[in-house]
Every structure is written in structure tokens, then in C-alpha cells.
Short mmCIF file of C-alpha atoms in Angstrom, two decimals:
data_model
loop_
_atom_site.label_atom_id
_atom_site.label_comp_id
_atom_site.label_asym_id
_atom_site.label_seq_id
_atom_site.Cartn_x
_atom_site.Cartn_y
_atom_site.Cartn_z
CA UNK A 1 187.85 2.83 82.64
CA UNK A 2 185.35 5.12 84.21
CA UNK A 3 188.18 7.86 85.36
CA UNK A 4 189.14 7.24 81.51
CA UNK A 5 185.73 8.02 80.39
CA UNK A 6 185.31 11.12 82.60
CA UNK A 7 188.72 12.45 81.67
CA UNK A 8 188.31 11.68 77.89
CA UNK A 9 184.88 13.94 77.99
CA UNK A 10 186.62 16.71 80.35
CA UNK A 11 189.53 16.96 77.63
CA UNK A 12 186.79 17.39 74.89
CA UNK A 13 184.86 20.28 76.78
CA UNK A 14 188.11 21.95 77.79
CA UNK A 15 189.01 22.26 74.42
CA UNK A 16 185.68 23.68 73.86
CA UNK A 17 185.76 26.28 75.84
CA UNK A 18 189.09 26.72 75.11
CA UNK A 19 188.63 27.59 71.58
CA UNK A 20 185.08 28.99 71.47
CA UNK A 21 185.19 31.25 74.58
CA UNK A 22 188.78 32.45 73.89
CA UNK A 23 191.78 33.10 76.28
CA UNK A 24 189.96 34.92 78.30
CA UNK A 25 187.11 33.33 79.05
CA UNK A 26 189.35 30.32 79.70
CA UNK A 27 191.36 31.97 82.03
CA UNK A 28 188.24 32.74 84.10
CA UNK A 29 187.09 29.23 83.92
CA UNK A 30 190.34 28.27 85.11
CA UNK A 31 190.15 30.42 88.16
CA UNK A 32 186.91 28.94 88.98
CA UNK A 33 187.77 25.83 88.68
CA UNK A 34 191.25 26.67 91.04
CA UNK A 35 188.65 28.08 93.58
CA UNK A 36 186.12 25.17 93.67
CA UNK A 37 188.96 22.21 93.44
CA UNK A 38 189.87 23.93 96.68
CA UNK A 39 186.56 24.45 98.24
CA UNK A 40 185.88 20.66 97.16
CA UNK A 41 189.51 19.58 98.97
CA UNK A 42 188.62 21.18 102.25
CA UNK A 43 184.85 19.21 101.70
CA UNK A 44 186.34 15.84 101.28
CA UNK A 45 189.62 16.73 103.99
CA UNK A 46 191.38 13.64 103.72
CA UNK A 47 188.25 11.11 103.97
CA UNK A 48 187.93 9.74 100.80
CA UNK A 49 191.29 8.27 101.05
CA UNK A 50 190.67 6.99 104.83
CA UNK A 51 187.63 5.22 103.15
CA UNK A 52 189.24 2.96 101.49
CA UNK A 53 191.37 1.69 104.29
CA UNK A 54 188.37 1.82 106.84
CA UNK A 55 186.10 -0.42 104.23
CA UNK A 56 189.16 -2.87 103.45
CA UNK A 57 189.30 -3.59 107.56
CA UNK A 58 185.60 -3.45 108.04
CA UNK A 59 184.13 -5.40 105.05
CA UNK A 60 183.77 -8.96 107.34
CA UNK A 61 182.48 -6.82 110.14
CA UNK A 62 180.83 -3.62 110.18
CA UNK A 63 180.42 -2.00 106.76
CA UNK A 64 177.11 -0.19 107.33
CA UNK A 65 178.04 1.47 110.32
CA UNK A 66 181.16 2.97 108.91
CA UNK A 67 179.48 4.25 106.48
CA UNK A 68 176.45 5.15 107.47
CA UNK A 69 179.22 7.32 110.61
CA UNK A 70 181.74 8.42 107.29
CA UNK A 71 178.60 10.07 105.68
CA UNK A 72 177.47 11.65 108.87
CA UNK A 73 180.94 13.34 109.10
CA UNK A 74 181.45 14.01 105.25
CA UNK A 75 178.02 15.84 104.97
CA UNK A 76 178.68 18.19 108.24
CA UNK A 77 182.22 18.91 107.01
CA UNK A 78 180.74 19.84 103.47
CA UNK A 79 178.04 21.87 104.51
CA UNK A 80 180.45 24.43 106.84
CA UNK A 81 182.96 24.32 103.76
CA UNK A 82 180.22 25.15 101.35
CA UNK A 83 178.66 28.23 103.10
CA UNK A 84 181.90 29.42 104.17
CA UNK A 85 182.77 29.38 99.91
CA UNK A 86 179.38 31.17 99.40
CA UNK A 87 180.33 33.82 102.17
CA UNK A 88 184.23 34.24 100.58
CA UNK A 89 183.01 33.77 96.98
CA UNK A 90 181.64 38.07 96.24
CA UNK A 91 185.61 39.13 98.00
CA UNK A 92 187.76 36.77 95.85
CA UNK A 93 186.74 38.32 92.40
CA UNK A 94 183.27 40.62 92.11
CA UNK A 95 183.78 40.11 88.55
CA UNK A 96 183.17 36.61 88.53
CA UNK A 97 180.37 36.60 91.96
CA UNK A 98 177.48 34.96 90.09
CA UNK A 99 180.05 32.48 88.57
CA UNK A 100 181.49 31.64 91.93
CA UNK A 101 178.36 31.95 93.83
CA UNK A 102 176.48 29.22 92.10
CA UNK A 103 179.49 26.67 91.78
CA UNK A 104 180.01 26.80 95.53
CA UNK A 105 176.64 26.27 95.97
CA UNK A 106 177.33 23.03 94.34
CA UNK A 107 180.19 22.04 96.34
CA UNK A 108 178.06 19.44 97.76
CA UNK A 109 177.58 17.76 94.85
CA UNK A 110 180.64 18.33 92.94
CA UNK A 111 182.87 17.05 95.97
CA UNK A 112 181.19 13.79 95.96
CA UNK A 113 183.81 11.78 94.20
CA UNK A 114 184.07 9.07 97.24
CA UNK A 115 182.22 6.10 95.72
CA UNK A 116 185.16 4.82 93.77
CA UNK A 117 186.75 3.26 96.99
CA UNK A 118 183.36 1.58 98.00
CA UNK A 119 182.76 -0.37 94.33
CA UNK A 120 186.18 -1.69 94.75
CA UNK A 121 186.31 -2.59 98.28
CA UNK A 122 183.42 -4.74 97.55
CA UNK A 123 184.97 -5.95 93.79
CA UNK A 124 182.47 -4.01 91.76
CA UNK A 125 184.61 -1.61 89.48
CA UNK A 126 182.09 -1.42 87.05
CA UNK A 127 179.88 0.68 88.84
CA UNK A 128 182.23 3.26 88.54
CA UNK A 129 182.07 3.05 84.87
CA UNK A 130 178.02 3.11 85.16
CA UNK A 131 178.39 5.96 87.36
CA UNK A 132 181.07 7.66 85.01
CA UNK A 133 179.31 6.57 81.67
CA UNK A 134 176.31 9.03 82.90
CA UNK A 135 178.10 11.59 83.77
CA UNK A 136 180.31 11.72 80.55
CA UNK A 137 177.77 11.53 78.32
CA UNK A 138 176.03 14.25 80.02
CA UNK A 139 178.56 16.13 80.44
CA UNK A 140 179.26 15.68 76.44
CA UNK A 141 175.50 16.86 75.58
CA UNK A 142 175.85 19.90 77.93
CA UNK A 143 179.30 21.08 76.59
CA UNK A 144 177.83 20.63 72.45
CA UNK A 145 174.79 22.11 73.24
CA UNK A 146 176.11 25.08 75.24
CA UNK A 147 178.93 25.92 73.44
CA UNK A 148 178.73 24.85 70.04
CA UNK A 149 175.04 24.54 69.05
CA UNK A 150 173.97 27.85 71.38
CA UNK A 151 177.07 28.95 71.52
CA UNK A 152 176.04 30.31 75.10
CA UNK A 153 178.55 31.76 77.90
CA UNK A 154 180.80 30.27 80.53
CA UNK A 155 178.01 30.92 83.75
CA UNK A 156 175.63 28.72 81.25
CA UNK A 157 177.99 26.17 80.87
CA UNK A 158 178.62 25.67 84.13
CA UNK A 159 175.25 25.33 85.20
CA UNK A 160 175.31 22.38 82.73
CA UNK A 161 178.45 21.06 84.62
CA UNK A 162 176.84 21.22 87.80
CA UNK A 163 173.73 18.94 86.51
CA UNK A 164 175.99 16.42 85.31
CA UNK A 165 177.66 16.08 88.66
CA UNK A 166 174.21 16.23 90.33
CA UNK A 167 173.52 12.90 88.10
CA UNK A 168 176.77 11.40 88.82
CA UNK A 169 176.38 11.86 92.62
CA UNK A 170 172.25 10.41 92.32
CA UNK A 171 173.43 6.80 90.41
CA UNK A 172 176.69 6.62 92.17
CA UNK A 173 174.83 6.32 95.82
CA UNK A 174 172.18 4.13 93.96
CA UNK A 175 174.39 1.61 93.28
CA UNK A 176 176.90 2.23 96.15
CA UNK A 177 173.69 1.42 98.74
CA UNK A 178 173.36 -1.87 96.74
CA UNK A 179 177.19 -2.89 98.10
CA UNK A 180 176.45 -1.40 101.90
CA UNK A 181 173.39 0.38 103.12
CA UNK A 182 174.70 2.77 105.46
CA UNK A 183 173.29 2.72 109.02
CA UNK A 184 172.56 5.92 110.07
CA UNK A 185 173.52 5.59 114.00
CA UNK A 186 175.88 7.27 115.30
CA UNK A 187 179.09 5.66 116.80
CA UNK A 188 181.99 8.23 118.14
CA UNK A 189 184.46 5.77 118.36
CA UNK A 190 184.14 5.11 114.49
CA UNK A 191 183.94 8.90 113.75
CA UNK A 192 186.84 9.29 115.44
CA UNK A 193 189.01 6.77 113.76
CA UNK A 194 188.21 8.66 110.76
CA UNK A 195 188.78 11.90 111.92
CA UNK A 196 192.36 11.11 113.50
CA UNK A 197 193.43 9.16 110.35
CA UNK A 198 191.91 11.86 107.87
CA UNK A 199 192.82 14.88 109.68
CA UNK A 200 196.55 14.92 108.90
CA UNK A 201 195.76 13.50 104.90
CA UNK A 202 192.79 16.52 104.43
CA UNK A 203 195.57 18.99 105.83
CA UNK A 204 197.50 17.73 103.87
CA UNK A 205 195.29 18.12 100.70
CA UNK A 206 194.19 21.33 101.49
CA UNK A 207 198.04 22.64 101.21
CA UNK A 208 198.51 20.43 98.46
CA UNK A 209 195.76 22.22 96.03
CA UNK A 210 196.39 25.48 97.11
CA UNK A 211 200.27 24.57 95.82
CA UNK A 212 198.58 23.64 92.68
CA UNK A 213 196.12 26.07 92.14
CA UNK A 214 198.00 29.58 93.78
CA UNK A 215 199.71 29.97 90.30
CA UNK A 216 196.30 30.29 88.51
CA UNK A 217 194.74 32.87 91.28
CA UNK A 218 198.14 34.81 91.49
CA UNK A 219 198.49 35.11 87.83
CA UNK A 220 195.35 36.55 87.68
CA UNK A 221 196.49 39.09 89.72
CA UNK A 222 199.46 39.52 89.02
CA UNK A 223 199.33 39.47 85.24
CA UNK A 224 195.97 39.14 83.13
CA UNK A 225 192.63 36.17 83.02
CA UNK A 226 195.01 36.40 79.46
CA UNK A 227 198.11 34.69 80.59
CA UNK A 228 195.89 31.96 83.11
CA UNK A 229 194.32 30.54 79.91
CA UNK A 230 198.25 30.42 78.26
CA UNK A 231 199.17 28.91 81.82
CA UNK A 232 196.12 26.60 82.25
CA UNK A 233 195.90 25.42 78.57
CA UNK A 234 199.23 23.39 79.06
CA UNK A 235 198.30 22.89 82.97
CA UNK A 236 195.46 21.27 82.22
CA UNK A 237 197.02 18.70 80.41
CA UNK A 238 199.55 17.90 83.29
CA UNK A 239 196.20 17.84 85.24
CA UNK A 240 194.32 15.24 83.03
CA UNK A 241 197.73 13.17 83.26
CA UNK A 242 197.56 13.23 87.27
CA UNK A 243 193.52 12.19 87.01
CA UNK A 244 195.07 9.07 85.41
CA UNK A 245 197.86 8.64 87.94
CA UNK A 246 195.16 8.59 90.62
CA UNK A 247 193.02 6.56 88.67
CA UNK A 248 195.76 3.89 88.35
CA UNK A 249 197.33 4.35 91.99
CA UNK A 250 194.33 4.35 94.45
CA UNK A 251 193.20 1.21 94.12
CA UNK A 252 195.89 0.03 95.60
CA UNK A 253 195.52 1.08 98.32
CA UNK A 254 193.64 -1.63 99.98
CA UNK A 255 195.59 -4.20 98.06
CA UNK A 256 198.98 -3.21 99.97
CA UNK A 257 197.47 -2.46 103.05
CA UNK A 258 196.80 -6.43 103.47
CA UNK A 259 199.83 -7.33 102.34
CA UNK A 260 201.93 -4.74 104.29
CA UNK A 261 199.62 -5.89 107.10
CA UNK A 262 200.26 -9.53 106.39
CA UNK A 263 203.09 -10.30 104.20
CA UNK A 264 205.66 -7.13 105.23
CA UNK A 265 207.96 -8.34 102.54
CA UNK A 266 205.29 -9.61 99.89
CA UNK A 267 203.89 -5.56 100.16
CA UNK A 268 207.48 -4.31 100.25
CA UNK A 269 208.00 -5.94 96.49
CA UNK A 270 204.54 -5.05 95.21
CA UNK A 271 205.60 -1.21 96.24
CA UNK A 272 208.86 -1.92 94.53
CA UNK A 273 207.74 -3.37 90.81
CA UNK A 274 204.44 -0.52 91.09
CA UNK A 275 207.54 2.29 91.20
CA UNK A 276 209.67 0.77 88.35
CA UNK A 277 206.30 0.01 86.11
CA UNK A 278 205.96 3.84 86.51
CA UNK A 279 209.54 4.71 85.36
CA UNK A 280 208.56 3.03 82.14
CA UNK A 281 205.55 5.10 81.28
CA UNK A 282 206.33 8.37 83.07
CA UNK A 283 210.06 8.94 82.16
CA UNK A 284 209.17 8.61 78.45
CA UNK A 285 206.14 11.33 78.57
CA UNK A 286 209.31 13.41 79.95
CA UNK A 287 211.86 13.47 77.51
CA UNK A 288 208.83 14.11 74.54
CA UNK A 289 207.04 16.85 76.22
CA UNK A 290 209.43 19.43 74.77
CA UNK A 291 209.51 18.03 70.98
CA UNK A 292 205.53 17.58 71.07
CA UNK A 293 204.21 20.77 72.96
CA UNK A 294 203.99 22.94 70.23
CA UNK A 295 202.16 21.03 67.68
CA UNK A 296 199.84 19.17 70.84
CA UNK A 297 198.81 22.66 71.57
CA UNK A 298 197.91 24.12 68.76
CA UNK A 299 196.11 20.92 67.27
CA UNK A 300 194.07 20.75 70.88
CA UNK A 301 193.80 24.64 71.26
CA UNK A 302 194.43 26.29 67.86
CA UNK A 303 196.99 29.08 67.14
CA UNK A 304 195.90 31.81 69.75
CA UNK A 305 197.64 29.10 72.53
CA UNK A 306 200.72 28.68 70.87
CA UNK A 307 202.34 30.43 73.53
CA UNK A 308 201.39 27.61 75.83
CA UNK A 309 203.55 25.39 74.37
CA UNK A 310 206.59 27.26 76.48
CA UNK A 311 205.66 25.78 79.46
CA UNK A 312 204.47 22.26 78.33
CA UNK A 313 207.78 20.81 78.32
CA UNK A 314 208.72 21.79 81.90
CA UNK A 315 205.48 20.09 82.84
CA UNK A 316 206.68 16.97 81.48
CA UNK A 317 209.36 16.94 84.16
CA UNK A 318 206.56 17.81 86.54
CA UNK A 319 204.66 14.62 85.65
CA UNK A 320 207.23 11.98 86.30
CA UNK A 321 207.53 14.03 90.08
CA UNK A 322 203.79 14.27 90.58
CA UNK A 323 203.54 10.18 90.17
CA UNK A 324 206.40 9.45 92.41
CA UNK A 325 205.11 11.63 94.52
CA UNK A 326 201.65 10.22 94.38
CA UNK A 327 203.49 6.80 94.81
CA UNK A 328 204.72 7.83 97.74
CA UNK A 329 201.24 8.82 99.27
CA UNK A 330 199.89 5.17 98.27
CA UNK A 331 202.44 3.48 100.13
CA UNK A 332 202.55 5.59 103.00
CA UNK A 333 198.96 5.71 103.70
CA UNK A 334 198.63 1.60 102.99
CA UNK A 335 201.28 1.63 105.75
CA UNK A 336 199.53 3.57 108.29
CA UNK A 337 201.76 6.81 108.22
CA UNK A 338 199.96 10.11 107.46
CA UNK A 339 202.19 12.92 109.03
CA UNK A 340 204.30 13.37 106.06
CA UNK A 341 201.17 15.35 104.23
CA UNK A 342 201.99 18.30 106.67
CA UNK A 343 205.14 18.82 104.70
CA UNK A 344 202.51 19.95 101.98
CA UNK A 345 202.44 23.24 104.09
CA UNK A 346 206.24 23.83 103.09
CA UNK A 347 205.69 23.29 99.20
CA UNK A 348 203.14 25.81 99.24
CA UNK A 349 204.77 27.93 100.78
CA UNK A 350 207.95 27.44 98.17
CA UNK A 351 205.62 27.58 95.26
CA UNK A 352 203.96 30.91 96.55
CA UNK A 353 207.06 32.93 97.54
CA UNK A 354 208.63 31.68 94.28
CA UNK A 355 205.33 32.88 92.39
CA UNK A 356 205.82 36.04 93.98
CA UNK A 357 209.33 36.48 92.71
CA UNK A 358 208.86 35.09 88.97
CA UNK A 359 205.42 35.88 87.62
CA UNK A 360 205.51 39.83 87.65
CA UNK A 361 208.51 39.50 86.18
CA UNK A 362 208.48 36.08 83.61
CA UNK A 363 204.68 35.66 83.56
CA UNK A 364 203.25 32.34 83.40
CA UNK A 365 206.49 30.82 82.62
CA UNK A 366 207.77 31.31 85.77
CA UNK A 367 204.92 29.90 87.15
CA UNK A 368 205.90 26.70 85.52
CA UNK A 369 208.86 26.90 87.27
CA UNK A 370 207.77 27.63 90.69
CA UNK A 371 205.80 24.47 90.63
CA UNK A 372 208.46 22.47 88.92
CA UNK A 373 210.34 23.73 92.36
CA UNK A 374 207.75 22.89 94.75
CA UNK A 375 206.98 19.59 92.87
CA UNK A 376 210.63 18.47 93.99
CA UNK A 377 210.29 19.13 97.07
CA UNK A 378 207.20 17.04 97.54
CA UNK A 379 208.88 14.05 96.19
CA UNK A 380 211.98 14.04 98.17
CA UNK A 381 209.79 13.93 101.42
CA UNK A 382 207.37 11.34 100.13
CA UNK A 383 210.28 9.40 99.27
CA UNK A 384 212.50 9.79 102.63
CA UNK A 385 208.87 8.48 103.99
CA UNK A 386 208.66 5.50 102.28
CA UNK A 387 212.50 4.95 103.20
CA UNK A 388 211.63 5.15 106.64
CA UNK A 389 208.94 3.29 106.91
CA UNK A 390 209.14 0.52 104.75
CA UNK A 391 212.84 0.43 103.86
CA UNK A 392 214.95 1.47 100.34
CA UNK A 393 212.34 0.07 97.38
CA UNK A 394 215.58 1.90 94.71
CA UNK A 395 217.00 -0.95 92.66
CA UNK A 396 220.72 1.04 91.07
CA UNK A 397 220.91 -1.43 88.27
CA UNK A 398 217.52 -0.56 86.90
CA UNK A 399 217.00 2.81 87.65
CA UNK A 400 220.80 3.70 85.79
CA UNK A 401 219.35 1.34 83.27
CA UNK A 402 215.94 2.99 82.91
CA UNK A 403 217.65 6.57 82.90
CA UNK A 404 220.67 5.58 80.39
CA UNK A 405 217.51 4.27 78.08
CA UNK A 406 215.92 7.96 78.27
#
């Protein structure tokens, strides 16, 4: 509910900009956005996800101390990763330095989305819609009183942005130190255990949201700030259907870690019915995309997007990879195996020599298509993961079943 909330509100101010600001403008929001998501993925590097592992072994023992040691070693990494975005952020784009300069002095804040693992380690999910609730509605009040009652620029509405994740952050570690009050002593052996696990998962990340975010910087290069609002106006849809993906595959991440821990077969089912539920939600969106893109853009963005709608349906098919992909991280990390993220490296590198080759000459369409490419990729190796380490979860019957039906 709270990832709901917060990606309810984010649709709502997109579409605000979207429309108020212009292409344009949008496209420049959406670079910024491409340059702090990965700022903010080098910040967290893989130890959000380790948290909720570490806390599901160490609840009965000690919780306080693994935190108190994870927040030690998120805070250092976050502080080199934000100066080293305030030193890059005047070379990316001049244009946009003041822009760039004062979300990456945020990175702290913005990058803080680890408290989600901690409420439901310790069964308190509604915090995260407290947390959430005050952010959103913030969030809400900034984006109608910027754009539509003062009808102010993007660098204001940003700075409004960056409040509402300062609030977020400020009740989300209230009520996160009323679960576990980290102790702030310092134990190497825990440190380390984070850093070995998270290493190969933030490496991972890192080449993983460069993959998703090179189309928006190279477009904007290659082509016009234009063509990146086109290109993000149907992205960001495909993006607001991965925050729910996440939002409905994380937690259960500690759940099948027990039972691949202690019932091998019990967690080798649950893996199996979570990857057919998803067929039946995910294959649909697929097959509609095409026959709905034009009319769900220009309701959401209004006639100047209509070109988006191109691209909409290919990221349809991009969907249904992204959450068997993100399937495939769930059950890999719940069964200890990490490596696999390094193949991340390899779909970046796809989806940026195939950017290079498509965009100067089909624009943002071939974008779409260089991720759809690089998308594939990531799946099969997921996939040939989760073969290898916890055996075939493909069912023929129902998967020829569930495809005949589409």
C-alpha cells in the first residue's frame, strides 16, 4: 500500500510536469532523474537488498548491531557517492548545473529508501504506509502548488521534491528505531558480511540502471531534451509498473529464504506458484499495450505526446521480461547466489552499442528497442540461475496453457 501511495502521487506530478512544463522541460527532468537514480544506485550498492536477508537471520540475535554496522557502511558509501555526483554534476550538462548540483546534494536523502525491509522483518508493514502517506501527500502539495497554482519552473519543483524526501527519510527512521535501535559500535566481521554479500548485488545495480537510464542521457545527445520527454513519457509508465513489481516481489525475500533454508522443496513450490501468479497479470498488460497506448497517452499527457504512444506497446513486452527478471533476482538472492548480477555488465553493454546504432538513425524508437534487446538478455541469465540453483520451476502444461489463452 505505501509503494501504491507513493507511485499513485509520482504518476500525478509526472503528468504535471508533463503537461505544464512541456516536452522539453520533461525531457530535462527526465535526464535528471536518469542521473540521480544512478547516483542513488551506487549510494545504496546492493545493501538494501542484503538488509533484508541480514535482519531475517539476525532478528532472535543481534538486530541492533547489524544495524547500527549497515548504517555505518551505508552513510560512508553515500557520502563518497554524493560528492563525487557534485564534482561530475557541472561536466555532464552545464545547462542543467544548478539542477544537478542541488539534487546530488540530496543524494543522501533521496537514496534512503532502506526502511521497507526493516518494518517487515519485524511484521510492521504499516509503517511503510505512515512513512509513504507523508511523503505522498507532500509530495502532492509541492507538485499543485509549484506547478499549477505558481506555475513555477522545474529547479523549483525539485526543491519541493527534495523536502518531501527529507520528510520521508525523518519519520521513516522514527519509527524504524522503534523496531531496532541501532548500536553504533563497530563490528568488522558484520560489515564485512555485508560488504561481500552486497558487493556483487550493488555491481550489479549499478550496471543495471545505467542499462535503464543510458537511453535517456544518449538521446539527449544524440537527438533533442525533445525526443527524451516522447521517450520518457511512455518509459515512465513501464517504470511506475516495475515500482509495483518491486513492491510486490521484495518482501519475499525473507519469506523464501527460510523456507529455501528449511524446507528446500516447500521454497522450491512457493518460487514456482509466485512465477505462474505473474504470468496471469503480466502477460495480459502485454498483449493490450499496443491497442491502449495511444489513447493512455494522450488522456495522461495530452496531444503534444501522441508520438509516445509508438513505443508504449514494445514496452509492454518489456514488462512481462522486467518481472521475470526481477523474479529471478528474488529467488536467487533468497538462495544465497549473487554472481549472476555481474551479467548486468553485458546488458549494458548490449543496450548501449545498440543505442549507438538505432537512435541517430530511428530516434527514440529505437531506443525502445535496444532495451527490449537488453531486457532479454537479462532474463535468460536470471532464469538459467534459478535453473541451476534451485532446479526447473517451468510447468509445460500451464505455461502452453497460459500463452494459448493470450
Amino acid at each position: 500500500l505505501s509503494r501504491f501511495l507513493s507511485v499513485a502521487v509520482n504518476l500525478i506530478s509526472l503528468v504535471m510536469v508533463a503537461r505544464i512544463l512541456g516536452a522539453e522541460s520533461f525531457g530535462e527532468y527526465a535526464f535528471i532523474m536518469a542521473y540521480v537514480n544512478i547516483v542513488s544506485s551506487l549510494a545504496d550498492f546492493g545493501t538494501t537488498s542484503v538488509l533484508a536477508k541480514g535482519l531475517a537471520q539476525e532478528r532472535d540475535k543481534m538486530p541492533d548491531l547489524y544495524m547500527g554496522n549497515f548504517l555505518y557502511l551505508r552513510l560512508a558509501i553515500t557520502f563518497f557517492f554524493t560528492g563525487l555526483a557534485l564534482i561530475l554534476a557541472p561536466l555532464i550538462k552545464p545547462e542543467l548545473v544548478w539542477p544537478l548540483l542541488i539534487c546530488s546534494l540530496a543524494i543522501p536523502v533521496i537514496a534512503s529508501r532502506f526502511f521497507d525491509p526493516i518494518f517487515q522483518v519485524f511484521e510492521k508493514p504499516q509503517y511503510s504506509v505512515y512513512a509513504s502517506l507523508y511523503y505522498s501527500l507532500s509530495f502532492l502539495a509541492v507538485s499543485v502548488i509549484v506547478l499549477l497554482w505558481l506555475k513555477l519552473t522545474l529547479i523549483y519543483f525539485l526543491v519541493g521534491w527534495i523536502g518531501s524526501n527529507i520528510l520521508y527519510t525523518l519519520v521513516a527512521y522514527w519509527l524504524a528505531r522503534r523496531l531496532v535501535r541501532p548500536r553504533f559500535k563497530i563490528h568488522w566481521d558484520t560489515i564485512k558480511s555485508i560488504v561481500v554479500l552486497a558487493t556483487p548485488l550493488g555491481i550489479g545495480a549499478l550496471f543495471y540502471t545505467i542499462n535503464t537510464r543510458a537511453d535517456v542521457v544518449m538521446l539527449s545527445y544524440l537527438r533533442s531534451m525533445q525526443e527524451v520527454g516522447f521517450y520518457t513519457a511512455a518509459y515512465k509508465l513501464l517504470d511506475l509498473g516495475s515500482i509495483v513489481a518491486i513492491t510486490v516481489l521484495w518482501p519475499l525475500i525473507p519469506i523464501l529464504s527460510r523456507k529455501l533454508k528449511d524446507q528446500p522443496e516447500t521454497g522450491k513450490t512457493a518460487a514456482r506458484y509466485v512465477m505462474e501468479a505473474a504470468a496471469l497479470v503480466s502477460f495480459p498488460i502485454a498483449v493490450m499495450a499496443p491497442y491502449v497506448a495511444s489513447p493512455v497517452i494522450q488522456t495522461l499527457y495530452g496531444a503534444e505526446y501522441a508520438e509516445s504512444a509508438r513505443v508504449l506497446g514494445v514496452f509492454g513486452v518489456v514488462f512481462v521480461l522486467l518481472v521475470y527478471s526481477l523474479i529471478g533476482v528474488v529467488i536467487n538472492l533468497s538462495a544465497g547466489m549473487v554472481k549472476q548480477a555481474y551479467w548486468n555488465a553485458v546488458a549494458m553493454l548490449i543496450n548501449i552499442a545498440l543505442n549507438m546504432v538505432f537512435i541517430p538513425q530511428y530516434g527514440f524508437i529505437g531506443a525502445a528497442y535496444a532495451t527490449l534487446a537488453s531486457h532479454i538478455f537479462l532474463l535468460l541469465v536470471q532464469q538459467a540461475y534459478v535453473i541451476k540453483n534451485i532446479g526447473n520451476l517451468f510447468v509445460p502444461a500451464f505455461w502452453l496453457k497460459i500463452c494459448s489463452i493470450n
